[in-house]
PDB file of C-alpha atoms in Angstrom:
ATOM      1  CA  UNK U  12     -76.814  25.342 287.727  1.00  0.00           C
ATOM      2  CA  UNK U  13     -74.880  28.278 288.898  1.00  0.00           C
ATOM      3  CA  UNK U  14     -77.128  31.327 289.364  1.00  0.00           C
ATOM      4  CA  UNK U  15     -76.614  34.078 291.663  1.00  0.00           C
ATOM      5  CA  UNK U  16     -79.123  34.574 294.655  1.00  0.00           C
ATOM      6  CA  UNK U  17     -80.129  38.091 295.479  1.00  0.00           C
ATOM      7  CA  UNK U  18     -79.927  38.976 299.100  1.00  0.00           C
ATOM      8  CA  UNK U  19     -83.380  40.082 300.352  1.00  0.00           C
ATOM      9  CA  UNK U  20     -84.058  42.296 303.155  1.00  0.00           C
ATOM     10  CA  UNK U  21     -84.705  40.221 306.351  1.00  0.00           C
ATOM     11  CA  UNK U  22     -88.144  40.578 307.786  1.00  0.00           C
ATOM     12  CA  UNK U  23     -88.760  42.816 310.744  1.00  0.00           C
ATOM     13  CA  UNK U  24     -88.709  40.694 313.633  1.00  0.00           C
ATOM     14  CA  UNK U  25     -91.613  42.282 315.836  1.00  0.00           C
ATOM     15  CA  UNK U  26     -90.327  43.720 318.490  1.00  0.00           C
ATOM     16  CA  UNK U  27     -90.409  47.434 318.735  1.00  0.00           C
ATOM     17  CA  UNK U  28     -88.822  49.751 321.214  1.00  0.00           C
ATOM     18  CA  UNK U  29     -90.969  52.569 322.428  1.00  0.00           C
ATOM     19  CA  UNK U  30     -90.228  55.891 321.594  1.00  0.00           C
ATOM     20  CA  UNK U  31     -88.194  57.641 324.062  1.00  0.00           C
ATOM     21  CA  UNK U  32     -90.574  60.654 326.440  1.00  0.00           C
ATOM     22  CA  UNK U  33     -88.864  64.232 325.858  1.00  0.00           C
ATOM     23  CA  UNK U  34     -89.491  66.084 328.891  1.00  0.00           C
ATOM     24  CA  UNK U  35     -89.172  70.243 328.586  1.00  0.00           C
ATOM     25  CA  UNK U  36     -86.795  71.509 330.845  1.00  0.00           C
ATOM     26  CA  UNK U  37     -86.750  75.228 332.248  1.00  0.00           C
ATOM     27  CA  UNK U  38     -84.113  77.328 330.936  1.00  0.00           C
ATOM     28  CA  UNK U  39     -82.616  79.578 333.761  1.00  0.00           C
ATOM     29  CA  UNK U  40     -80.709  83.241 333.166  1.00  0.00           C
ATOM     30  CA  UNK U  41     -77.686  83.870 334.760  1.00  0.00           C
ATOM     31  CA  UNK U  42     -76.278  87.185 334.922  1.00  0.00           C
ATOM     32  CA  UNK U  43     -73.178  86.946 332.133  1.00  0.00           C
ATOM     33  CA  UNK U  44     -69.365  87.022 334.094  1.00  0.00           C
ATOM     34  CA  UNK U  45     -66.720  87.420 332.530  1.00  0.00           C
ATOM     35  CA  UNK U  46     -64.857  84.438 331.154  1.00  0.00           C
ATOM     36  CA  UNK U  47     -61.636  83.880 332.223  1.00  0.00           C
ATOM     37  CA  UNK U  48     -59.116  84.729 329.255  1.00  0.00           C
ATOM     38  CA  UNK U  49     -58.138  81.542 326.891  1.00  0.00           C
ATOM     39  CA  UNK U  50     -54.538  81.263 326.255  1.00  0.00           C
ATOM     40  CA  UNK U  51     -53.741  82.170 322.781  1.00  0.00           C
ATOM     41  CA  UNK U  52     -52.408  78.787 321.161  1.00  0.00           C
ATOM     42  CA  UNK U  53     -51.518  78.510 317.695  1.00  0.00           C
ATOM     43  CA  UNK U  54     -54.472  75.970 315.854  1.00  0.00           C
ATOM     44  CA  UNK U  55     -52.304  73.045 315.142  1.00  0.00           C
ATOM     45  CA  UNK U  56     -53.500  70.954 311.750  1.00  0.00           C
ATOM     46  CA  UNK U  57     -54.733  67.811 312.054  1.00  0.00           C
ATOM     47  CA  UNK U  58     -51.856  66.754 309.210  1.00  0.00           C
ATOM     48  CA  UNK U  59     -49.499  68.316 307.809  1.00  0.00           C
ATOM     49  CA  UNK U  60     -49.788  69.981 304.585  1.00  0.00           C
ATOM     50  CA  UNK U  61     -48.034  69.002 301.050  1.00  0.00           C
ATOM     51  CA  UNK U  62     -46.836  71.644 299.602  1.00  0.00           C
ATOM     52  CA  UNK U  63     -45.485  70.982 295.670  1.00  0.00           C
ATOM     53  CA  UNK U  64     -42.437  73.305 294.149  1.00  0.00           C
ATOM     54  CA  UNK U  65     -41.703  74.064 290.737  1.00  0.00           C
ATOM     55  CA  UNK U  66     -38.686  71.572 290.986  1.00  0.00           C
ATOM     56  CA  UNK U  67     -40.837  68.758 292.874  1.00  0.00           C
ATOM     57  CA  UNK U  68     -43.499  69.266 290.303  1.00  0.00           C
ATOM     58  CA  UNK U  69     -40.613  68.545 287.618  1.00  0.00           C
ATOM     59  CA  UNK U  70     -39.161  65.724 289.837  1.00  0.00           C
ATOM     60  CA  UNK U  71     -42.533  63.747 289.893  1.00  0.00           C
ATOM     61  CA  UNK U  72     -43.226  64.088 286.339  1.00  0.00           C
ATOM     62  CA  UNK U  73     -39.949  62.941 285.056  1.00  0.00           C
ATOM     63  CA  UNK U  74     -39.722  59.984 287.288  1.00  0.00           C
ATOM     64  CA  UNK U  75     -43.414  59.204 286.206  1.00  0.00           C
ATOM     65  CA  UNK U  76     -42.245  59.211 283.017  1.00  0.00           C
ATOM     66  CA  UNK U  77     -39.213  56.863 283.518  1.00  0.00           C
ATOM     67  CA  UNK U  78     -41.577  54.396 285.560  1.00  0.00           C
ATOM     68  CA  UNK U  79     -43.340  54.265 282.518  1.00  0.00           C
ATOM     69  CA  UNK U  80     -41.074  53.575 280.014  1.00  0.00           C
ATOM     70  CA  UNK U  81     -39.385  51.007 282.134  1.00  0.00           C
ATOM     71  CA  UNK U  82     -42.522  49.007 282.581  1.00  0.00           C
ATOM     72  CA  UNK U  83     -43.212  49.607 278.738  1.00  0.00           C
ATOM     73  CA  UNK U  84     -39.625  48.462 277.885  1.00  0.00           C
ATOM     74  CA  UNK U  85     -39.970  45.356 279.961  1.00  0.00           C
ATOM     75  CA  UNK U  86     -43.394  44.286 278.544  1.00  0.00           C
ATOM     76  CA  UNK U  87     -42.341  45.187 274.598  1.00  0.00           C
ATOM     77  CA  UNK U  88     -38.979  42.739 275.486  1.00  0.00           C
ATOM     78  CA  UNK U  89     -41.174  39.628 277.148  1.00  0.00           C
ATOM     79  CA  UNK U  90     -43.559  40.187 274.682  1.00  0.00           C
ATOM     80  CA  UNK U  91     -40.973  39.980 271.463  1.00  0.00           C
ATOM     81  CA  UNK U  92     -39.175  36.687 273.650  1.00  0.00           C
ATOM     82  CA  UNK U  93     -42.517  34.776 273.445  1.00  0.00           C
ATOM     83  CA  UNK U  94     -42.856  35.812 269.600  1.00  0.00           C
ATOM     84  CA  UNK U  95     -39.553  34.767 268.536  1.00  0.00           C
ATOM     85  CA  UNK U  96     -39.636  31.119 270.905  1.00  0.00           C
ATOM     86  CA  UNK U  97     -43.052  30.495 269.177  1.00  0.00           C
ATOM     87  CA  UNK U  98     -41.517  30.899 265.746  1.00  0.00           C
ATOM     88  CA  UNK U  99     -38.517  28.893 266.863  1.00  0.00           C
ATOM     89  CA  UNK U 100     -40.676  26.460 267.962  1.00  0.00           C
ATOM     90  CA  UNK U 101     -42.357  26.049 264.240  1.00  0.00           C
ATOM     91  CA  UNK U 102     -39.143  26.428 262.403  1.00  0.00           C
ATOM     92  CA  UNK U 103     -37.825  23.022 264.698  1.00  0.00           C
ATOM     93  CA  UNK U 104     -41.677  21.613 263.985  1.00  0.00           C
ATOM     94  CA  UNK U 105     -40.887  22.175 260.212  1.00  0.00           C
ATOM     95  CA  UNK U 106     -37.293  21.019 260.544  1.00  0.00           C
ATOM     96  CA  UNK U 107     -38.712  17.612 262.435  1.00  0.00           C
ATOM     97  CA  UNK U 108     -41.478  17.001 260.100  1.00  0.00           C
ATOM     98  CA  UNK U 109     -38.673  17.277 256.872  1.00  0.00           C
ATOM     99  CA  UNK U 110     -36.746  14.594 258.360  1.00  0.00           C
ATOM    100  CA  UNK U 111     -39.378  12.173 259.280  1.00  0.00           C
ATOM    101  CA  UNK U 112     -40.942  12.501 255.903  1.00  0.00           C
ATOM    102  CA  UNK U 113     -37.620  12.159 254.100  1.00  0.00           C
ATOM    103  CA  UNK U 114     -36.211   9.502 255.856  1.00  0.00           C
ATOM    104  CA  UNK U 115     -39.704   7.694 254.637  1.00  0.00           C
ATOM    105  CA  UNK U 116     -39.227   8.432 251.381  1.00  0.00           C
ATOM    106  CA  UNK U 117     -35.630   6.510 251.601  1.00  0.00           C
ATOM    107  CA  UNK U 118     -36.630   2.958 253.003  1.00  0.00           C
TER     108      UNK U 118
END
């Protein structure tokens, strides 16, 4: 009922461009002249660059290490509240159940 299709290629549709003509062209020889002189500019990078000290190095590790035992301390606390409502839950079943049975047992 619910099957992936596979995408095929599509067919090629027929129409074909011709190849483009190359013509040679002559190559002429100047006499060399001098270039006029470039003005020295300082390459500028296309972004700037990180660069990581000791004490950075230190900084990201230890706040790494918090983020991580935050999140770890947070899902170890939700996880405990859901085991201890589910077995308050069953204790109030087991409660419930006592009474209903007992108060049969009296009529």
């Amino acid at each position: 009922m619910l099957r992936p299709k596979v995408p095929t290629m599509p067919q090629p549709t027929g129409l074909v461009t011709p190849p483009a003509v190359v013509e040679p062209t002559t190559v002429i020889q100047h006499t060399p002249q001098t270039p006029a002189p470039a003005p020295i500019v300082a390459p500028v990078p296309a972004r700037p660059t990180v660069q990581l000290t000791p004490g950075a190095v230190i900084a990201l590790v230890g706040s790494g290490t918090a983020v991580v035992l935050v999140v770890g301390a947070v899902l170890v606390s939700m996880l405990l509240a859901v085991a201890v409502t589910g077995a308050s839950v069953a204790i109030c079943a087991l409660v419930i159940r006592s009474l209903i049975a007992s108060e049969g047992k009296r009529r």
